[in-house]
Amino acid sequence: MEPASLQNKGQQGFPRVSVSQVSPSTADVDSPASVFSAFFRADQFERHQLWLGVPDSPASGIHANLNTSKLFNIGPKDSLCVTEDSEVECSSNTSYTKAFRIGFETEGQCKAFHATFELLKLKRAGTGSGVFQNRSKSNAILKCKFDDKIEASSAKMYFHYYGQLPHQQNMLQDYTRTGTYFAAVIENYADFNGRIVVDVGAGSGILSLFAAKAGAKHVYAIEASEMAEYACRLIAGNPSLGKRITVIKGKVEEVELPEKADILISEPMGTLLVNERMLESYVIARDRFLVPDGKMFPSIGRIHMAPFSDEYLYIEIASKALFWQQHNYFAVDLTPLHGSAFEGYFSQPVIDAFDPRILISPAIFHTLDFTRIKEEELYEIDIPLNFIASVGARVHGLACWFDVLFNGSSVQRWLTTAPGAPTTHWYQLRCVFSQPLYVMAGQEITGLLNLVAHSAQSYTINLTMSAKMLGPGAVQGGILHTSSCKLNLKDPYYLISQPQPYRWTQDQQLQQEVNNLQEISLVTPEEIDACITTD
Ligand SMILES: C[S@@+](CC[C@H](N)C(=O)[O-])C[C@H]1O[C@@H](n2cnc3c(N)ncnc32)[C@H](O)[C@@H]1O
């Protein structure tokens, strides 16, 4: 059990440091060095403490209150921390009663430790979440952009979700996803070897470990949820890679880094690419941490769209509202609510893996260039639609999926969530009309997909599609029939139990990934191992 005064209100960790107690007056070493983990933590009064010890016994070890401690650089990888046993604020005449030398495995870790130490010393209680004073900027109050845009209740649930191992496991077990990231990083080790990397939203730290495996000089793994602590433990358990990784707990919008990154790696994609609004954090991280012309993995994302016809899906959704057509439900007429229930079911986007043969025209796509797009441009996205129907059909709505590109210097690799490709945990998404549209083969379908971000970390989807007139009317731009719908991307309907003609087992997917990797990999396993720095 943790001491009561050290509740988990925020931790930042450095998994492997060597610590020796020294005399505060002479700086002579008093004790042999121990290999400890170092954590910064806040108590319930937002007073930050540095704790050095063994993760499994948090009550033991060395505790230093940052208010009464000072940190000095005594070498590129060595620091001296002097601290007072009492709670009294440091002043010029403080006599320090404890001192210890902290040795880091890399200079990057040492710099990150100092940056975190100084930043947390500046944080003050009572200014509200995400608001802190930064003395280095003339006491200006820096407000965290994330907290301005996102409802506190949504953020709390969101980071609570990602703070749990089963949800990280779910992503790790999507072998198409994780395997594609692994392949993209290792095949492009030249982009990582000897570079400073920032992992934006590191979760379990898996992408940081991949980057370190590809030879990164140092990786800063930024993670806002409690998963940061697990990431520390995973990284500490992989010491040959972990010594080049620093986990920083906090939002990318508010943490400080000791140096700029040559390359960002992240997995910020949600359903329909944009759900969760994490792309905005990715773009903010680019503007805050990336050197000019630095690389981003992934660098672009594309939303693909095509009209579909699926009578079974339509009937399934419509029939859910049939309950409300009863005139005599325990002697009560439910029919006045049938219309609302019917519209309600059609306001949920449907998520499943469908057979691509339901698409009635070739797909179009809309590109988001993560290297250039402004954060504000993600608040509202307008995508004009234009299709030519390949067959005559009843169009039940718009089917969407996405892909992202790892534009490596050696290999370009796409991670796709397309129908017919190996299924990912994102599946595909369909917006279904309550009033379908009738089209003939060759008929033009126009429309607009409008996505408006909301403060619950998702989007409102406004979709309109029109069948244009055939013959002379088409030339004049005449519209025969229009259907529209408004959906909440935050509230999807998961329909993933239906038979999947193209679904593979995960083992097959994994095997396929391995085969792909072996077939197209430009580097041999020996070359991969050779590229790993062993400092
Ligand atoms: C989709 S998960 C990816 C996790 C990990 N990178 C992986 O690929 O397995 C996104 C992670 O980013 C974190 N995250 C989201 N927004 C963040 C932000 N603004 N600052 C820091 N972390 C954030 C979440 O808590 C979550 O763990």
Coordinates of C-alpha atoms and ligand atoms in Angstrom, one line a residue, residues 146 158-159 162 168 171-172 177 199 201-203 206-207 222-225 250-253 267 278 281, ligand 1:
F146 CA -7.0 20.4 -24.2
Y158 CA -11.3 8.8 -21.7
F159 CA -8.1 8.6 -19.7
Y162 CA -6.8 4.1 -21.6
Q168 CA -4.2 -1.4 -24.3
M171 CA -4.9 -2.5 -29.4
L172 CA -1.8 -4.6 -29.0
R177 CA -2.2 -2.5 -36.5
D199 CA 5.9 9.0 -28.8
G201 CA 0.2 9.2 -26.4
A202 CA 2.5 6.3 -25.6
G203 CA 0.0 4.0 -23.9
I206 CA 5.0 -0.2 -27.3
L207 CA 5.8 2.3 -30.0
I222 CA 4.3 11.1 -23.3
E223 CA 1.2 9.5 -21.8
A224 CA -1.6 11.3 -19.9
S225 CA -3.4 8.3 -18.3
G250 CA 1.0 14.4 -18.8
K251 CA -0.9 15.7 -21.8
V252 CA 1.1 16.6 -24.8
E253 CA -0.5 20.0 -24.6
E267 CA -1.3 6.1 -33.0
M278 CA -6.5 12.9 -30.7
S281 CA -3.0 16.5 -29.9
Ligands
LIG1 C1 -4.9 4.8 -29.3 S1 -3.9 4.8 -27.8 C2 -2.3 4.3 -28.5 C3 -1.4 3.7 -27.4 C4 0.0 3.3 -27.9 N1 0.7 4.4 -28.6 C5 -0.2 2.1 -28.9 O1 0.0 2.3 -30.1 O2 -0.5 1.0 -28.4 C6 -3.7 6.5 -27.5 C7 -3.0 6.8 -26.2 O3 -2.8 8.2 -26.2 C8 -3.1 8.7 -24.9 N2 -3.5 10.1 -25.1 C9 -4.6 10.6 -25.8 N3 -4.6 11.9 -25.8 C10 -3.5 12.3 -25.2 C11 -2.9 13.6 -24.8 N4 -3.5 14.7 -25.2 N5 -1.8 13.6 -24.1 C12 -1.1 12.5 -23.7 N6 -1.6 11.3 -24.0 C13 -2.8 11.2 -24.7 C14 -4.2 7.9 -24.4 O4 -4.3 7.9 -23.0 C15 -3.9 6.5 -25.0 O5 -3.1 5.7 -24.1

